[in-house]
Amino acid sequence: LLALARAAGYKVWWISNHDDLAIEQQHARYADVVDMVNRTPGRASASLDGEILDCMQEALDDTSAERKLIVVHLMGAHPHYSLRFPPDANPFDDSVDAVETGLMKNGRSAWVRHYRHEYDAALLYHDFVVSELLQQTRSAGPPQEPRAWMYLSDHGQEVGHGSDRAGHSPATASGYRIPTVIWRRPQTPFADHAPQQPQQPFRADWAGWTLMNLLDIRWNGQRPERDVLGATYRWEAPTLPVAVESFER
């Protein structure tokens, strides 16, 4: 995708708070500009995702290219959850809510319930960073300039809802369910191709085709039936090693 974007005349940024050598070498090095704000390998880094906001603004303010593709790679809510939000920023650690009550009823361990509170705090901070990235994108450039923004996770996590564990979970449906949000200005190419319905199933492994739509790039490998924004989108359930009750919620 990055190579196609560069071939189509886009200047590509890779901005990351996630120090992963494999991802850096396989993906980031295709970019014209690489900003790695975190150089602590693995998941033990305490570098907060908010550190990338200045880099994002610099990329948006850059005037050297008419077309830009900015990829932002966040730590998100990867374990350790307690490292994914600022100190003293966990509003959930001293309350028993309906979810906590349900977890206790289902016999979830105290340590799982504890991590669920930290996970919620990590997501709260993550939501703040994601909303700032969207606002930066919406505010940058002339109001009439076509612009698009896409957010998605690479995987989900289990925090006691499907089983008595917390963290990466290839053995439960929670490990595969992810959020995806797309925003674009009305002037963006193909804005008249409205989705078949406002909310519908989406596959992360098909995200490339949707991004090509947003970038207005056409190439020989196009699969319009896999573009969730296209008029000919056709959902096809993936083959997963776990049972999934519904792909629509």
Short mmCIF file of C-alpha atoms in Angstrom, two decimals:
data_model
loop_
_atom_site.label_atom_id
_atom_site.label_comp_id
_atom_site.label_asym_id
_atom_site.label_seq_id
_atom_site.Cartn_x
_atom_site.Cartn_y
_atom_site.Cartn_z
CA LEU A 1 0.00 0.00 0.00
CA LEU A 2 2.78 2.45 0.89
CA ALA A 3 4.63 1.61 -2.31
CA LEU A 4 1.48 2.16 -4.39
CA ALA A 5 0.87 5.48 -2.68
CA ARG A 6 4.40 6.67 -3.40
CA ALA A 7 4.10 5.54 -7.02
CA ALA A 8 0.88 7.57 -7.26
CA GLY A 9 2.67 10.72 -6.13
CA TYR A 10 1.96 10.72 -2.40
CA LYS A 11 4.56 11.75 0.13
CA VAL A 12 4.33 9.10 2.85
CA TRP A 13 4.95 9.51 6.59
CA TRP A 14 5.27 6.70 9.13
CA ILE A 15 4.88 8.04 12.67
CA SER A 16 5.16 5.43 15.40
CA ASN A 17 5.14 5.06 19.16
CA HIS A 18 5.60 1.31 18.78
CA ASP A 19 9.19 0.09 18.51
CA ASP A 20 8.84 -3.11 16.51
CA LEU A 21 11.83 -3.99 14.33
CA ALA A 22 9.87 -6.30 12.02
CA ILE A 23 7.15 -3.72 11.33
CA GLU A 24 9.76 -0.99 10.89
CA GLN A 25 11.69 -2.97 8.30
CA GLN A 26 8.70 -4.48 6.48
CA HIS A 27 6.46 -1.41 6.37
CA ALA A 28 7.89 1.81 7.80
CA ARG A 29 10.93 1.88 5.54
CA TYR A 30 8.67 2.32 2.51
CA ALA A 31 7.82 5.81 3.79
CA ASP A 32 9.55 9.01 2.76
CA VAL A 33 9.62 10.25 6.36
CA VAL A 34 9.96 7.95 9.39
CA ASP A 35 9.42 9.32 12.90
CA MET A 36 10.00 6.71 15.61
CA VAL A 37 9.28 8.53 18.86
CA ASN A 38 9.75 5.43 21.00
CA ARG A 39 12.96 3.40 20.93
CA THR A 40 12.22 0.99 23.78
CA PRO A 41 11.64 -2.46 22.28
CA GLY A 42 8.70 -4.60 23.30
CA ARG A 43 5.72 -3.65 25.42
CA ALA A 44 7.55 -2.44 28.55
CA SER A 45 7.89 1.11 27.27
CA ALA A 46 6.12 3.86 29.19
CA SER A 47 6.11 6.18 26.16
CA LEU A 48 2.57 7.55 25.87
CA ASP A 49 0.84 7.79 22.50
CA GLY A 50 0.28 11.51 22.98
CA GLU A 51 3.97 11.96 22.18
CA ILE A 52 3.20 11.55 18.48
CA LEU A 53 0.77 14.49 18.22
CA ASP A 54 3.51 17.04 17.49
CA CYS A 55 4.89 14.80 14.74
CA MET A 56 1.41 14.53 13.24
CA GLN A 57 1.03 18.31 13.22
CA GLU A 58 4.42 18.73 11.55
CA ALA A 59 3.39 16.29 8.82
CA LEU A 60 0.08 18.10 8.27
CA ASP A 61 1.87 21.47 8.12
CA ASP A 62 4.44 20.23 5.59
CA THR A 63 4.10 22.10 2.28
CA SER A 64 6.55 20.09 0.18
CA ALA A 65 3.92 17.76 -1.30
CA GLU A 66 0.42 18.20 -2.69
CA ARG A 67 -0.58 14.66 -1.74
CA LYS A 68 0.12 13.13 1.67
CA LEU A 69 -0.40 9.75 3.29
CA ILE A 70 0.31 9.84 7.03
CA VAL A 71 0.40 6.51 8.87
CA VAL A 72 0.31 6.71 12.67
CA HIS A 73 1.15 3.52 14.58
CA LEU A 74 0.12 3.68 18.23
CA MET A 75 0.79 1.48 21.23
CA GLY A 76 -2.90 1.72 21.96
CA ALA A 77 -3.96 -0.54 24.81
CA HIS A 78 -1.28 -3.19 24.50
CA PRO A 79 -0.33 -4.77 27.82
CA HIS A 80 1.03 -3.61 30.16
CA TYR A 81 -2.16 -1.58 30.53
CA SER A 82 -0.85 0.49 33.43
CA LEU A 83 1.80 1.97 31.12
CA ARG A 84 -0.71 3.15 28.52
CA PHE A 85 -2.14 6.11 30.41
CA PRO A 86 -0.67 8.97 32.49
CA PRO A 87 -0.08 8.46 36.23
CA ASP A 88 -3.14 9.01 38.40
CA ALA A 89 -5.40 8.93 35.34
CA ASN A 90 -7.41 5.81 36.13
CA PRO A 91 -10.97 6.85 37.11
CA PHE A 92 -12.12 3.23 37.26
CA ASP A 93 -9.86 1.77 39.95
CA ASP A 94 -12.10 2.48 42.94
CA SER A 95 -15.60 1.73 41.66
CA VAL A 96 -17.82 -1.32 41.22
CA ASP A 97 -19.99 -0.87 38.14
CA ALA A 98 -22.42 -3.16 36.34
CA VAL A 99 -19.63 -4.75 34.31
CA GLU A 100 -17.62 -5.49 37.45
CA THR A 101 -20.69 -7.03 39.04
CA GLY A 102 -21.24 -9.20 35.99
CA LEU A 103 -17.63 -10.36 35.97
CA MET A 104 -17.86 -11.30 39.63
CA LYS A 105 -21.08 -13.19 38.96
CA ASN A 106 -19.32 -15.13 36.19
CA GLY A 107 -16.50 -16.06 38.54
CA ARG A 108 -13.76 -13.97 36.99
CA SER A 109 -10.52 -13.77 38.97
CA ALA A 110 -9.66 -10.67 40.97
CA TRP A 111 -6.56 -10.10 38.83
CA VAL A 112 -8.63 -10.18 35.63
CA ARG A 113 -11.09 -7.66 37.07
CA HIS A 114 -8.15 -5.47 38.10
CA TYR A 115 -6.69 -5.55 34.60
CA ARG A 116 -10.10 -4.75 33.15
CA HIS A 117 -10.08 -1.46 35.10
CA GLU A 118 -6.58 -0.66 33.81
CA TYR A 119 -7.65 -1.61 30.29
CA ASP A 120 -10.60 0.79 30.49
CA ALA A 121 -8.27 3.58 31.65
CA ALA A 122 -5.89 2.78 28.78
CA LEU A 123 -8.78 2.98 26.31
CA LEU A 124 -9.97 6.26 27.79
CA TYR A 125 -6.55 7.81 27.17
CA HIS A 126 -6.35 6.10 23.78
CA ASP A 127 -9.70 7.64 22.82
CA PHE A 128 -8.30 11.06 23.72
CA VAL A 129 -5.28 10.58 21.45
CA VAL A 130 -7.40 9.25 18.59
CA SER A 131 -9.84 12.15 18.88
CA GLU A 132 -6.93 14.61 18.81
CA LEU A 133 -5.57 12.98 15.65
CA LEU A 134 -8.96 13.30 13.99
CA GLN A 135 -9.31 16.92 15.06
CA GLN A 136 -5.84 17.73 13.74
CA THR A 137 -6.79 16.20 10.40
CA ARG A 138 -10.10 18.06 10.24
CA SER A 139 -8.49 21.40 11.09
CA ALA A 140 -5.49 21.24 8.77
CA GLY A 141 -5.38 22.87 5.35
CA PRO A 142 -7.99 24.87 3.44
CA PRO A 143 -11.62 23.99 4.29
CA GLN A 144 -12.35 22.92 0.70
CA GLU A 145 -9.37 20.55 0.47
CA PRO A 146 -10.28 16.85 0.14
CA ARG A 147 -9.17 14.95 3.22
CA ALA A 148 -9.78 11.52 4.72
CA TRP A 149 -8.99 9.80 8.01
CA MET A 150 -9.22 6.13 8.94
CA TYR A 151 -8.76 4.43 12.30
CA LEU A 152 -8.61 0.70 12.98
CA SER A 153 -7.00 -1.73 15.39
CA ASP A 154 -4.96 -4.73 14.31
CA HIS A 155 -6.58 -7.01 16.89
CA GLY A 156 -8.81 -7.04 19.94
CA GLN A 157 -8.18 -8.26 23.48
CA GLU A 158 -9.85 -10.32 26.16
CA VAL A 159 -10.51 -8.71 29.54
CA GLY A 160 -12.76 -11.21 31.25
CA HIS A 161 -15.85 -11.02 29.06
CA GLY A 162 -15.31 -14.27 27.17
CA SER A 163 -12.93 -16.13 29.47
CA ASP A 164 -11.01 -15.72 32.72
CA ARG A 165 -7.97 -14.03 31.23
CA ALA A 166 -6.66 -10.64 30.10
CA GLY A 167 -4.51 -9.77 27.11
CA HIS A 168 -4.09 -11.01 23.55
CA SER A 169 -6.64 -13.71 22.89
CA PRO A 170 -6.50 -15.75 19.68
CA ALA A 171 -8.74 -18.33 21.38
CA THR A 172 -11.79 -16.08 21.89
CA ALA A 173 -13.88 -13.87 19.61
CA SER A 174 -12.76 -10.81 21.59
CA GLY A 175 -9.31 -11.20 20.10
CA TYR A 176 -10.64 -10.61 16.59
CA ARG A 177 -13.30 -7.93 17.12
CA ILE A 178 -11.96 -4.45 16.36
CA PRO A 179 -13.29 -0.90 15.96
CA THR A 180 -13.02 0.93 12.65
CA VAL A 181 -13.88 4.59 12.03
CA ILE A 182 -13.71 6.47 8.71
CA TRP A 183 -14.13 10.21 8.21
CA ARG A 184 -13.81 12.18 5.01
CA ARG A 185 -14.81 15.52 3.63
CA PRO A 186 -17.72 15.53 1.16
CA GLN A 187 -15.39 16.64 -1.64
CA THR A 188 -13.28 13.49 -1.26
CA PRO A 189 -13.34 11.43 -4.48
CA PHE A 190 -16.16 8.88 -4.65
CA ALA A 191 -18.04 10.46 -1.73
CA ASP A 192 -21.21 9.78 -3.74
CA HIS A 193 -20.60 6.03 -3.31
CA ALA A 194 -22.38 5.75 0.00
CA PRO A 195 -22.07 2.47 1.92
CA GLN A 196 -24.99 0.10 1.68
CA GLN A 197 -25.74 0.87 5.33
CA PRO A 198 -24.15 3.18 7.94
CA GLN A 199 -22.77 0.27 10.00
CA GLN A 200 -21.83 -3.07 8.54
CA PRO A 201 -19.21 -5.79 9.02
CA PHE A 202 -15.67 -4.90 8.05
CA ARG A 203 -12.47 -6.93 7.82
CA ALA A 204 -9.09 -5.47 8.74
CA ASP A 205 -7.38 -7.63 6.13
CA TRP A 206 -9.52 -5.84 3.51
CA ALA A 207 -8.59 -2.35 4.73
CA GLY A 208 -6.15 -1.82 1.87
CA TRP A 209 -8.92 -1.70 -0.71
CA THR A 210 -10.83 0.91 1.28
CA LEU A 211 -7.68 2.98 1.71
CA MET A 212 -7.09 2.88 -2.03
CA ASN A 213 -10.57 4.30 -2.46
CA LEU A 214 -9.83 7.11 0.00
CA LEU A 215 -6.54 7.84 -1.79
CA ASP A 216 -8.25 7.70 -5.20
CA ILE A 217 -5.75 5.17 -6.52
CA ARG A 218 -6.60 2.63 -9.22
CA TRP A 219 -4.43 -0.39 -9.97
CA ASN A 220 -4.64 -3.84 -11.53
CA GLY A 221 -5.18 -5.62 -8.24
CA GLN A 222 -8.40 -3.82 -7.38
CA ARG A 223 -11.12 -5.80 -5.60
CA PRO A 224 -14.08 -3.37 -5.39
CA GLU A 225 -16.20 -5.98 -3.63
CA ARG A 226 -13.81 -5.67 -0.66
CA ASP A 227 -14.04 -1.87 -0.39
CA VAL A 228 -16.47 -1.16 2.46
CA LEU A 229 -17.16 2.32 1.03
CA GLY A 230 -17.88 1.08 -2.48
CA ALA A 231 -21.27 0.50 -4.03
CA THR A 232 -20.37 -3.12 -4.85
CA TYR A 233 -19.07 -4.10 -1.40
CA ARG A 234 -19.91 -7.68 -0.54
CA TRP A 235 -19.28 -8.98 2.98
CA GLU A 236 -17.62 -12.39 3.27
CA ALA A 237 -17.04 -13.84 6.71
CA PRO A 238 -13.39 -14.72 7.45
CA THR A 239 -12.27 -18.17 8.50
CA LEU A 240 -11.36 -17.95 12.19
CA PRO A 241 -10.27 -20.60 14.70
CA VAL A 242 -13.05 -19.55 17.10
CA ALA A 243 -16.83 -19.36 16.95
CA VAL A 244 -18.24 -15.86 16.40
CA GLU A 245 -21.84 -15.29 17.37
CA SER A 246 -22.28 -12.25 15.11
CA PHE A 247 -20.10 -10.10 12.84
CA GLU A 248 -22.59 -7.22 12.98
CA ARG A 249 -22.17 -6.10 16.60
#
